[in-house]
DNA sequence: TATTGTTATACTCTATAACTATA
DNA sequence: TATAGTTATAGAGTATAACAATA
């Protein structure tokens, strides 16, 4: 009855994700960023967001969770948060030049560490790993419900 | 300066792990198991454990976190928890026949779901993905400290 | 009335510290 | 005194519900 003879996927992915995050936290801290703050900067680096709710959903957070983060990022001049002229309830969010710079620096540090990790993999596995992540991410969580 | 042109690893792994867990929880629930309970059964399915602390560390938990879980599993006759004759402070932990059966059933359900997910991947990527997970898991978190 | 952002509250999960029993 | 297990407490993180402004 030894079906597939490997640990469960989640049993492998969860610790790997945890150690990846543990490895990235010191780097982010060097730049004065929390993980949520970095997630916000990353999302905004792809372009402005119309509405905090949209942004929150985009990074898998609750609307209420990122407010303190946005306050801080704005106070530090890393993002701009302006009322949407078309609907003054909503806020337009975008990176400032300083925000883009800081995100770039933090991301470079993270990428360097990630490369060290990926170098442990044979080229074929590395390619397959990254391809699989892209595919599984794209197909999304049409898993739960 | 578009270095690697892909999302950060953690940014891909974290949501994937989350959705994997979300997909497995209902299956575990059908068998009356929490994720920690399933982790315990999985660890013990490889063989008995000498000491709860050892078991906890093995599954990445705190000693205090799994006590209630062990109480429940024992009360349901899924594990045996006997004092170690050699050191009566410690407890020897092992699956009962019922525990082994339940773990097998739950794992089968999870594996079936996982296969559906993996079927979305081209064979080469699937192989590379699983290889990479094994390698990265083995090399462990010599990342943090 | 519905929605965006905000604030305040409650809840869950996890870690810390104190206790017992063995050694 | 040190350690395994247990229990009780406190803390962090998260979600839920109520509120103000705008539509």
mmCIF file of C-alpha atoms (C1' of nucleotides) in Angstrom:
data_model
loop_
_atom_site.group_PDB
_atom_site.id
_atom_site.type_symbol
_atom_site.label_atom_id
_atom_site.label_comp_id
_atom_site.label_asym_id
_atom_site.label_seq_id
_atom_site.Cartn_x
_atom_site.Cartn_y
_atom_site.Cartn_z
ATOM 1 C CA UNK A 1 0.000 0.000 0.000
ATOM 2 C CA UNK A 2 3.030 2.305 -0.244
ATOM 3 C CA UNK A 3 1.379 4.562 -2.736
ATOM 4 C CA UNK A 4 3.681 7.360 -3.785
ATOM 5 C CA UNK A 5 6.507 7.009 -1.309
ATOM 6 C CA UNK A 6 7.187 10.643 -0.592
ATOM 7 C CA UNK A 7 6.254 13.030 2.199
ATOM 8 C CA UNK A 8 3.043 14.957 1.729
ATOM 9 C CA UNK A 9 3.448 18.092 -0.323
ATOM 10 C CA UNK A 10 2.373 20.373 2.485
ATOM 11 C CA UNK A 11 4.770 18.603 4.844
ATOM 12 C CA UNK A 12 7.589 19.603 2.534
ATOM 13 C CA UNK A 13 6.329 23.004 1.468
ATOM 14 C CA UNK A 14 5.421 24.357 4.888
ATOM 15 C CA UNK A 15 8.872 23.986 6.479
ATOM 16 C CA UNK A 16 10.537 25.218 3.311
ATOM 17 C CA UNK A 17 8.355 28.300 3.267
ATOM 18 C CA UNK A 18 9.009 28.892 6.944
ATOM 19 C CA UNK A 19 12.775 28.697 6.535
ATOM 20 C CA UNK A 20 12.629 30.907 3.454
ATOM 21 C CA UNK A 21 10.768 33.549 5.425
ATOM 22 C CA UNK A 22 13.137 33.170 8.360
ATOM 23 C CA UNK A 23 15.977 33.739 5.951
ATOM 24 C CA UNK A 24 14.416 36.849 4.454
ATOM 25 C CA UNK A 25 13.312 38.561 7.647
ATOM 26 C CA UNK A 26 16.806 39.766 8.675
ATOM 27 C CA UNK A 27 17.335 41.208 5.211
ATOM 28 C CA UNK A 28 14.033 43.062 5.343
ATOM 29 C CA UNK A 29 14.832 44.236 8.840
ATOM 30 C CA UNK A 30 18.082 45.729 7.570
ATOM 31 C CA UNK A 31 15.932 47.883 5.319
ATOM 32 C CA UNK A 32 13.453 48.690 8.065
ATOM 33 C CA UNK A 33 10.691 46.659 6.446
ATOM 34 C CA UNK A 34 8.249 44.102 7.787
ATOM 35 C CA UNK A 35 7.076 41.329 5.574
ATOM 36 C CA UNK A 36 3.736 43.010 5.039
ATOM 37 C CA UNK A 37 5.461 46.277 4.175
ATOM 38 C CA UNK A 38 7.632 44.464 1.654
ATOM 39 C CA UNK A 39 4.563 42.759 0.202
ATOM 40 C CA UNK A 40 2.915 46.150 -0.238
ATOM 41 C CA UNK A 41 5.970 47.638 -1.936
ATOM 42 C CA UNK A 42 6.257 44.589 -4.173
ATOM 43 C CA UNK A 43 2.629 44.812 -5.234
ATOM 44 C CA UNK A 44 2.909 48.548 -5.906
ATOM 45 C CA UNK A 45 6.139 48.104 -7.846
ATOM 46 C CA UNK A 46 4.027 46.517 -10.564
ATOM 47 C CA UNK A 47 1.899 49.661 -10.740
ATOM 48 C CA UNK A 48 -0.420 51.878 -8.659
ATOM 49 C CA UNK A 49 -3.418 50.380 -6.907
ATOM 50 C CA UNK A 50 -6.872 51.914 -6.816
ATOM 51 C CA UNK A 51 -8.151 51.177 -3.357
ATOM 52 C CA UNK A 52 -6.658 49.672 -0.235
ATOM 53 C CA UNK A 53 -9.072 46.787 -0.290
ATOM 54 C CA UNK A 54 -7.895 45.796 -3.732
ATOM 55 C CA UNK A 55 -4.285 46.007 -2.651
ATOM 56 C CA UNK A 56 -4.968 43.960 0.484
ATOM 57 C CA UNK A 57 -6.677 41.222 -1.473
ATOM 58 C CA UNK A 58 -3.845 41.228 -3.970
ATOM 59 C CA UNK A 59 -1.316 40.349 -1.301
ATOM 60 C CA UNK A 60 -3.587 37.957 0.546
ATOM 61 C CA UNK A 61 -4.221 40.193 3.546
ATOM 62 C CA UNK A 62 -7.241 41.602 5.289
ATOM 63 C CA UNK A 63 -8.116 45.245 4.617
ATOM 64 C CA UNK A 64 -7.654 46.061 8.267
ATOM 65 C CA UNK A 65 -4.293 44.370 8.488
ATOM 66 C CA UNK A 66 -2.374 46.666 6.202
ATOM 67 C CA UNK A 67 -3.610 50.023 7.451
ATOM 68 C CA UNK A 68 -0.879 50.466 10.039
ATOM 69 C CA UNK A 69 1.630 49.365 7.418
ATOM 70 C CA UNK A 70 0.344 51.913 4.918
ATOM 71 C CA UNK A 71 0.419 54.624 7.589
ATOM 72 C CA UNK A 72 4.062 53.866 8.270
ATOM 73 C CA UNK A 73 5.100 53.624 4.635
ATOM 74 C CA UNK A 74 3.391 56.924 3.904
ATOM 75 C CA UNK A 75 4.969 58.648 6.903
ATOM 76 C CA UNK A 76 8.368 57.505 5.671
ATOM 77 C CA UNK A 77 7.697 58.883 2.213
ATOM 78 C CA UNK A 78 7.811 55.487 0.534
ATOM 79 C CA UNK A 79 4.273 55.524 -0.840
ATOM 80 C CA UNK A 80 1.726 58.163 -1.774
ATOM 81 C CA UNK A 81 -1.857 57.762 -0.639
ATOM 82 C CA UNK A 82 -4.232 60.188 -2.273
ATOM 83 C CA UNK A 83 -8.033 60.204 -2.410
ATOM 84 C CA UNK A 84 -9.368 59.020 -5.737
ATOM 85 C CA UNK A 85 -10.902 62.089 -7.446
ATOM 86 C CA UNK A 86 -13.493 59.844 -9.067
ATOM 87 C CA UNK A 87 -14.547 58.300 -5.752
ATOM 88 C CA UNK A 88 -13.259 60.104 -2.732
ATOM 89 C CA UNK A 89 -13.942 57.160 -0.471
ATOM 90 C CA UNK A 90 -11.102 55.217 -2.096
ATOM 91 C CA UNK A 91 -7.369 55.909 -1.962
ATOM 92 C CA UNK A 92 -4.948 55.752 -4.857
ATOM 93 C CA UNK A 93 -1.722 54.120 -3.816
ATOM 94 C CA UNK A 94 1.627 54.303 -5.533
ATOM 95 C CA UNK A 95 5.322 54.138 -4.842
ATOM 96 C CA UNK A 96 7.433 57.250 -4.483
ATOM 97 C CA UNK A 97 10.901 57.299 -6.017
ATOM 98 C CA UNK A 98 12.323 56.525 -2.582
ATOM 99 C CA UNK A 99 9.883 53.661 -2.194
ATOM 100 C CA UNK A 100 10.901 52.200 -5.515
ATOM 101 C CA UNK A 101 14.563 52.502 -4.568
ATOM 102 C CA UNK A 102 14.089 50.845 -1.200
ATOM 103 C CA UNK A 103 12.067 48.017 -2.681
ATOM 104 C CA UNK A 104 14.722 47.436 -5.306
ATOM 105 C CA UNK A 105 17.464 47.280 -2.692
ATOM 106 C CA UNK A 106 15.554 44.900 -0.449
ATOM 107 C CA UNK A 107 14.586 42.694 -3.346
ATOM 108 C CA UNK A 108 18.180 42.507 -4.547
ATOM 109 C CA UNK A 109 19.253 41.249 -1.135
ATOM 110 C CA UNK A 110 16.508 38.652 -1.103
ATOM 111 C CA UNK A 111 17.237 37.490 -4.621
ATOM 112 C CA UNK A 112 20.900 37.014 -3.773
ATOM 113 C CA UNK A 113 19.957 34.734 -0.890
ATOM 114 C CA UNK A 114 17.461 32.863 -3.002
ATOM 115 C CA UNK A 115 20.068 32.226 -5.648
ATOM 116 C CA UNK A 116 22.336 30.629 -3.045
ATOM 117 C CA UNK A 117 19.504 28.283 -2.254
ATOM 118 C CA UNK A 118 18.660 27.499 -5.856
ATOM 119 C CA UNK A 119 22.287 26.786 -6.640
ATOM 120 C CA UNK A 120 21.933 23.604 -4.645
ATOM 121 C CA UNK A 121 19.637 22.279 -7.344
ATOM 122 C CA UNK A 122 20.657 20.576 -10.577
ATOM 123 C CA UNK A 123 19.786 22.781 -13.529
ATOM 124 C CA UNK A 124 16.886 20.573 -14.648
ATOM 125 C CA UNK A 125 15.328 20.468 -11.198
ATOM 126 C CA UNK A 126 15.786 24.177 -10.759
ATOM 127 C CA UNK A 127 14.013 24.862 -14.023
ATOM 128 C CA UNK A 128 11.233 22.409 -13.185
ATOM 129 C CA UNK A 129 10.846 23.839 -9.712
ATOM 130 C CA UNK A 130 10.424 27.411 -10.919
ATOM 131 C CA UNK A 131 8.153 26.354 -13.772
ATOM 132 C CA UNK A 132 5.982 24.359 -11.393
ATOM 133 C CA UNK A 133 5.687 27.255 -8.984
ATOM 134 C CA UNK A 134 4.604 29.551 -11.788
ATOM 135 C CA UNK A 135 2.050 27.088 -13.090
ATOM 136 C CA UNK A 136 0.600 26.176 -9.710
ATOM 137 C CA UNK A 137 0.438 29.820 -8.734
ATOM 138 C CA UNK A 138 -1.308 30.753 -11.973
ATOM 139 C CA UNK A 139 -3.877 27.979 -11.704
ATOM 140 C CA UNK A 140 -4.495 29.387 -8.279
ATOM 141 C CA UNK A 141 -6.357 27.964 -5.340
ATOM 142 C CA UNK A 142 -9.286 26.458 -7.193
ATOM 143 C CA UNK A 143 -8.719 23.873 -4.588
ATOM 144 C CA UNK A 144 -10.542 24.906 -1.477
ATOM 145 C CA UNK A 145 -14.124 25.483 -2.473
ATOM 146 C CA UNK B 1 18.060 46.145 -13.911
ATOM 147 C CA UNK B 2 15.322 43.490 -14.212
ATOM 148 C CA UNK B 3 17.443 40.823 -12.587
ATOM 149 C CA UNK B 4 15.662 37.501 -12.613
ATOM 150 C CA UNK B 5 12.205 38.522 -13.762
ATOM 151 C CA UNK B 6 10.141 36.299 -11.494
ATOM 152 C CA UNK B 7 8.249 36.798 -8.247
ATOM 153 C CA UNK B 8 10.183 36.175 -5.060
ATOM 154 C CA UNK B 9 10.264 32.550 -4.042
ATOM 155 C CA UNK B 10 8.495 33.188 -0.767
ATOM 156 C CA UNK B 11 5.845 35.208 -2.592
ATOM 157 C CA UNK B 12 5.072 32.117 -4.662
ATOM 158 C CA UNK B 13 5.584 29.480 -2.004
ATOM 159 C CA UNK B 14 3.575 31.099 0.779
ATOM 160 C CA UNK B 15 0.258 31.326 -1.110
ATOM 161 C CA UNK B 16 0.776 27.863 -2.567
ATOM 162 C CA UNK B 17 1.357 26.423 0.876
ATOM 163 C CA UNK B 18 -1.664 28.256 2.207
ATOM 164 C CA UNK B 19 -3.948 26.935 -0.500
ATOM 165 C CA UNK B 20 -2.548 23.432 -0.111
ATOM 166 C CA UNK B 21 -3.349 23.510 3.587
ATOM 167 C CA UNK B 22 -6.779 24.972 2.914
ATOM 168 C CA UNK B 23 -7.379 22.110 0.524
ATOM 169 C CA UNK B 24 -6.296 19.480 3.031
ATOM 170 C CA UNK B 25 -8.121 20.760 6.077
ATOM 171 C CA UNK B 26 -11.583 19.566 4.984
ATOM 172 C CA UNK B 27 -10.166 16.120 4.269
ATOM 173 C CA UNK B 28 -8.544 15.946 7.697
ATOM 174 C CA UNK B 29 -11.728 17.208 9.256
ATOM 175 C CA UNK B 30 -13.633 14.355 7.649
ATOM 176 C CA UNK B 31 -11.380 12.036 9.608
ATOM 177 C CA UNK B 32 -11.678 14.067 12.810
ATOM 178 C CA UNK B 33 -8.078 15.212 12.646
ATOM 179 C CA UNK B 34 -6.451 18.582 13.085
ATOM 180 C CA UNK B 35 -3.297 19.409 11.189
ATOM 181 C CA UNK B 36 -1.185 18.868 14.282
ATOM 182 C CA UNK B 37 -2.866 15.543 14.946
ATOM 183 C CA UNK B 38 -2.171 14.486 11.385
ATOM 184 C CA UNK B 39 1.438 15.613 11.732
ATOM 185 C CA UNK B 40 1.801 13.491 14.847
ATOM 186 C CA UNK B 41 0.305 10.442 13.176
ATOM 187 C CA UNK B 42 2.527 10.969 10.157
ATOM 188 C CA UNK B 43 5.660 11.200 12.270
ATOM 189 C CA UNK B 44 4.719 8.111 14.281
ATOM 190 C CA UNK B 45 3.855 6.169 11.141
ATOM 191 C CA UNK B 46 7.594 6.097 10.456
ATOM 192 C CA UNK B 47 8.182 4.468 13.827
ATOM 193 C CA UNK B 48 7.749 5.006 17.571
ATOM 194 C CA UNK B 49 9.151 8.109 19.227
ATOM 195 C CA UNK B 50 11.000 8.130 22.515
ATOM 196 C CA UNK B 51 9.880 11.319 24.204
ATOM 197 C CA UNK B 52 7.302 13.958 23.400
ATOM 198 C CA UNK B 53 9.928 16.650 23.099
ATOM 199 C CA UNK B 54 11.663 14.688 20.368
ATOM 200 C CA UNK B 55 8.393 14.186 18.550
ATOM 201 C CA UNK B 56 7.482 17.852 18.862
ATOM 202 C CA UNK B 57 10.811 18.975 17.454
ATOM 203 C CA UNK B 58 10.453 16.473 14.649
ATOM 204 C CA UNK B 59 7.250 18.059 13.430
ATOM 205 C CA UNK B 60 8.389 21.615 14.077
ATOM 206 C CA UNK B 61 6.190 22.243 17.088
ATOM 207 C CA UNK B 62 6.705 23.328 20.649
ATOM 208 C CA UNK B 63 6.562 20.637 23.351
ATOM 209 C CA UNK B 64 3.616 22.368 24.957
ATOM 210 C CA UNK B 65 1.711 22.684 21.711
ATOM 211 C CA UNK B 66 1.120 18.993 21.106
ATOM 212 C CA UNK B 67 0.096 17.876 24.577
ATOM 213 C CA UNK B 68 -3.608 18.448 24.068
ATOM 214 C CA UNK B 69 -3.302 16.735 20.709
ATOM 215 C CA UNK B 70 -1.610 13.717 22.269
ATOM 216 C CA UNK B 71 -4.260 13.582 24.993
ATOM 217 C CA UNK B 72 -6.968 13.457 22.375
ATOM 218 C CA UNK B 73 -5.254 10.906 20.154
ATOM 219 C CA UNK B 74 -4.640 8.688 23.148
ATOM 220 C CA UNK B 75 -8.215 9.003 24.391
ATOM 221 C CA UNK B 76 -9.401 7.952 20.943
ATOM 222 C CA UNK B 77 -7.125 4.924 20.985
ATOM 223 C CA UNK B 78 -5.053 6.102 18.049
ATOM 224 C CA UNK B 79 -1.722 6.239 19.863
ATOM 225 C CA UNK B 80 -0.202 4.581 22.904
ATOM 226 C CA UNK B 81 1.658 6.699 25.408
ATOM 227 C CA UNK B 82 3.588 4.643 27.932
ATOM 228 C CA UNK B 83 6.306 5.706 30.370
ATOM 229 C CA UNK B 84 9.771 4.724 29.245
ATOM 230 C CA UNK B 85 10.944 1.932 31.589
ATOM 231 C CA UNK B 86 14.500 3.205 31.248
ATOM 232 C CA UNK B 87 13.550 6.772 32.207
ATOM 233 C CA UNK B 88 10.129 7.097 33.634
ATOM 234 C CA UNK B 89 10.054 10.812 33.039
ATOM 235 C CA UNK B 90 9.803 10.249 29.302
ATOM 236 C CA UNK B 91 6.934 8.754 27.320
ATOM 237 C CA UNK B 92 7.199 6.236 24.538
ATOM 238 C CA UNK B 93 4.792 7.061 21.747
ATOM 239 C CA UNK B 94 3.536 4.779 19.023
ATOM 240 C CA UNK B 95 0.593 4.236 16.751
ATOM 241 C CA UNK B 96 -2.086 1.694 17.521
ATOM 242 C CA UNK B 97 -3.509 -0.380 14.717
ATOM 243 C CA UNK B 98 -6.470 1.976 14.582
ATOM 244 C CA UNK B 99 -4.113 4.946 14.448
ATOM 245 C CA UNK B 100 -2.222 3.442 11.566
ATOM 246 C CA UNK B 101 -5.455 2.736 9.738
ATOM 247 C CA UNK B 102 -6.791 6.249 10.250
ATOM 248 C CA UNK B 103 -3.548 7.835 9.159
ATOM 249 C CA UNK B 104 -3.502 5.687 6.057
ATOM 250 C CA UNK B 105 -7.044 6.681 5.163
ATOM 251 C CA UNK B 106 -6.429 10.383 5.707
ATOM 252 C CA UNK B 107 -3.182 10.294 3.776
ATOM 253 C CA UNK B 108 -4.847 8.515 0.871
ATOM 254 C CA UNK B 109 -7.399 11.308 0.639
ATOM 255 C CA UNK B 110 -4.707 13.948 0.735
ATOM 256 C CA UNK B 111 -2.559 12.186 -1.827
ATOM 257 C CA UNK B 112 -5.478 11.930 -4.207
ATOM 258 C CA UNK B 113 -5.999 15.701 -4.016
ATOM 259 C CA UNK B 114 -2.309 16.352 -4.428
ATOM 260 C CA UNK B 115 -2.204 14.222 -7.519
ATOM 261 C CA UNK B 116 -4.954 16.321 -9.075
ATOM 262 C CA UNK B 117 -2.780 19.336 -8.476
ATOM 263 C CA UNK B 118 0.393 17.752 -9.804
ATOM 264 C CA UNK B 119 -1.395 16.582 -12.913
ATOM 265 C CA UNK B 120 -1.441 20.177 -14.049
ATOM 266 C CA UNK B 121 2.312 20.014 -14.447
ATOM 267 C CA UNK B 122 4.234 18.741 -17.453
ATOM 268 C CA UNK B 123 6.085 15.539 -16.528
ATOM 269 C CA UNK B 124 9.496 17.204 -16.519
ATOM 270 C CA UNK B 125 8.370 20.047 -14.290
ATOM 271 C CA UNK B 126 6.609 17.659 -11.977
ATOM 272 C CA UNK B 127 9.749 15.590 -11.591
ATOM 273 C CA UNK B 128 11.896 18.677 -11.083
ATOM 274 C CA UNK B 129 9.468 20.114 -8.582
ATOM 275 C CA UNK B 130 9.420 17.023 -6.401
ATOM 276 C CA UNK B 131 13.173 16.563 -6.698
ATOM 277 C CA UNK B 132 13.759 20.169 -5.722
ATOM 278 C CA UNK B 133 11.490 19.881 -2.699
ATOM 279 C CA UNK B 134 13.340 16.796 -1.527
ATOM 280 C CA UNK B 135 16.727 18.428 -1.989
ATOM 281 C CA UNK B 136 15.815 21.729 -0.376
ATOM 282 C CA UNK B 137 14.160 19.950 2.501
ATOM 283 C CA UNK B 138 17.170 17.714 3.034
ATOM 284 C CA UNK B 139 19.654 20.571 2.984
ATOM 285 C CA UNK B 140 17.385 22.031 5.613
ATOM 286 C CA UNK B 141 17.189 25.521 7.006
ATOM 287 C CA UNK B 142 20.883 26.222 7.237
ATOM 288 C CA UNK B 143 19.600 29.581 6.227
ATOM 289 C CA UNK B 144 18.395 31.329 9.315
ATOM 290 C CA UNK B 145 21.248 31.270 11.761
ATOM 291 C "C1'" DT C 1 -28.737 51.529 1.256
ATOM 292 C "C1'" DA C 2 -24.074 50.125 -0.057
ATOM 293 C "C1'" DT C 3 -19.118 50.771 0.069
ATOM 294 C "C1'" DT C 4 -14.229 52.600 1.488
ATOM 295 C "C1'" DG C 5 -11.454 53.263 4.938
ATOM 296 C "C1'" DT C 6 -10.870 53.355 9.883
ATOM 297 C "C1'" DT C 7 -11.042 52.071 14.708
ATOM 298 C "C1'" DA C 8 -12.051 49.080 18.606
ATOM 299 C "C1'" DT C 9 -12.957 44.622 20.311
ATOM 300 C "C1'" DA C 10 -12.604 39.702 20.657
ATOM 301 C "C1'" DC C 11 -10.577 35.552 19.473
ATOM 302 C "C1'" DT C 12 -7.019 32.208 18.138
ATOM 303 C "C1'" DC C 13 -2.625 30.699 18.159
ATOM 304 C "C1'" DT C 14 1.847 30.563 20.031
ATOM 305 C "C1'" DA C 15 5.500 31.324 23.203
ATOM 306 C "C1'" DT C 16 7.107 32.033 28.266
ATOM 307 C "C1'" DA C 17 7.276 30.927 32.732
ATOM 308 C "C1'" DA C 18 6.128 28.270 36.825
ATOM 309 C "C1'" DC C 19 5.202 23.476 38.752
ATOM 310 C "C1'" DT C 20 5.728 18.023 39.440
ATOM 311 C "C1'" DA C 21 8.016 13.978 39.093
ATOM 312 C "C1'" DT C 22 11.752 11.635 38.098
ATOM 313 C "C1'" DA C 23 16.796 11.387 37.567
ATOM 314 C "C1'" DT D 1 20.928 20.236 39.755
ATOM 315 C "C1'" DA D 2 18.995 19.101 35.609
ATOM 316 C "C1'" DT D 3 15.383 17.173 32.505
ATOM 317 C "C1'" DA D 4 10.430 15.362 30.644
ATOM 318 C "C1'" DG D 5 6.155 16.405 30.873
ATOM 319 C "C1'" DT D 6 2.394 19.351 32.370
ATOM 320 C "C1'" DT D 7 -0.196 23.468 33.431
ATOM 321 C "C1'" DA D 8 -1.183 28.412 33.618
ATOM 322 C "C1'" DT D 9 -0.290 32.847 32.032
ATOM 323 C "C1'" DA D 10 0.830 36.358 28.836
ATOM 324 C "C1'" DG D 11 1.799 37.985 24.294
ATOM 325 C "C1'" DA D 12 1.452 38.381 19.111
ATOM 326 C "C1'" DG D 13 -1.233 38.002 15.247
ATOM 327 C "C1'" DT D 14 -5.574 37.787 13.145
ATOM 328 C "C1'" DA D 15 -10.362 38.203 12.313
ATOM 329 C "C1'" DT D 16 -15.075 40.373 13.561
ATOM 330 C "C1'" DA D 17 -17.899 43.994 14.388
ATOM 331 C "C1'" DA D 18 -19.100 48.777 14.898
ATOM 332 C "C1'" DC D 19 -18.264 53.610 13.094
ATOM 333 C "C1'" DA D 20 -17.643 57.805 9.861
ATOM 334 C "C1'" DA D 21 -17.490 59.537 5.243
ATOM 335 C "C1'" DT D 22 -18.879 59.241 0.656
ATOM 336 C "C1'" DA D 23 -21.567 57.388 -3.000
#
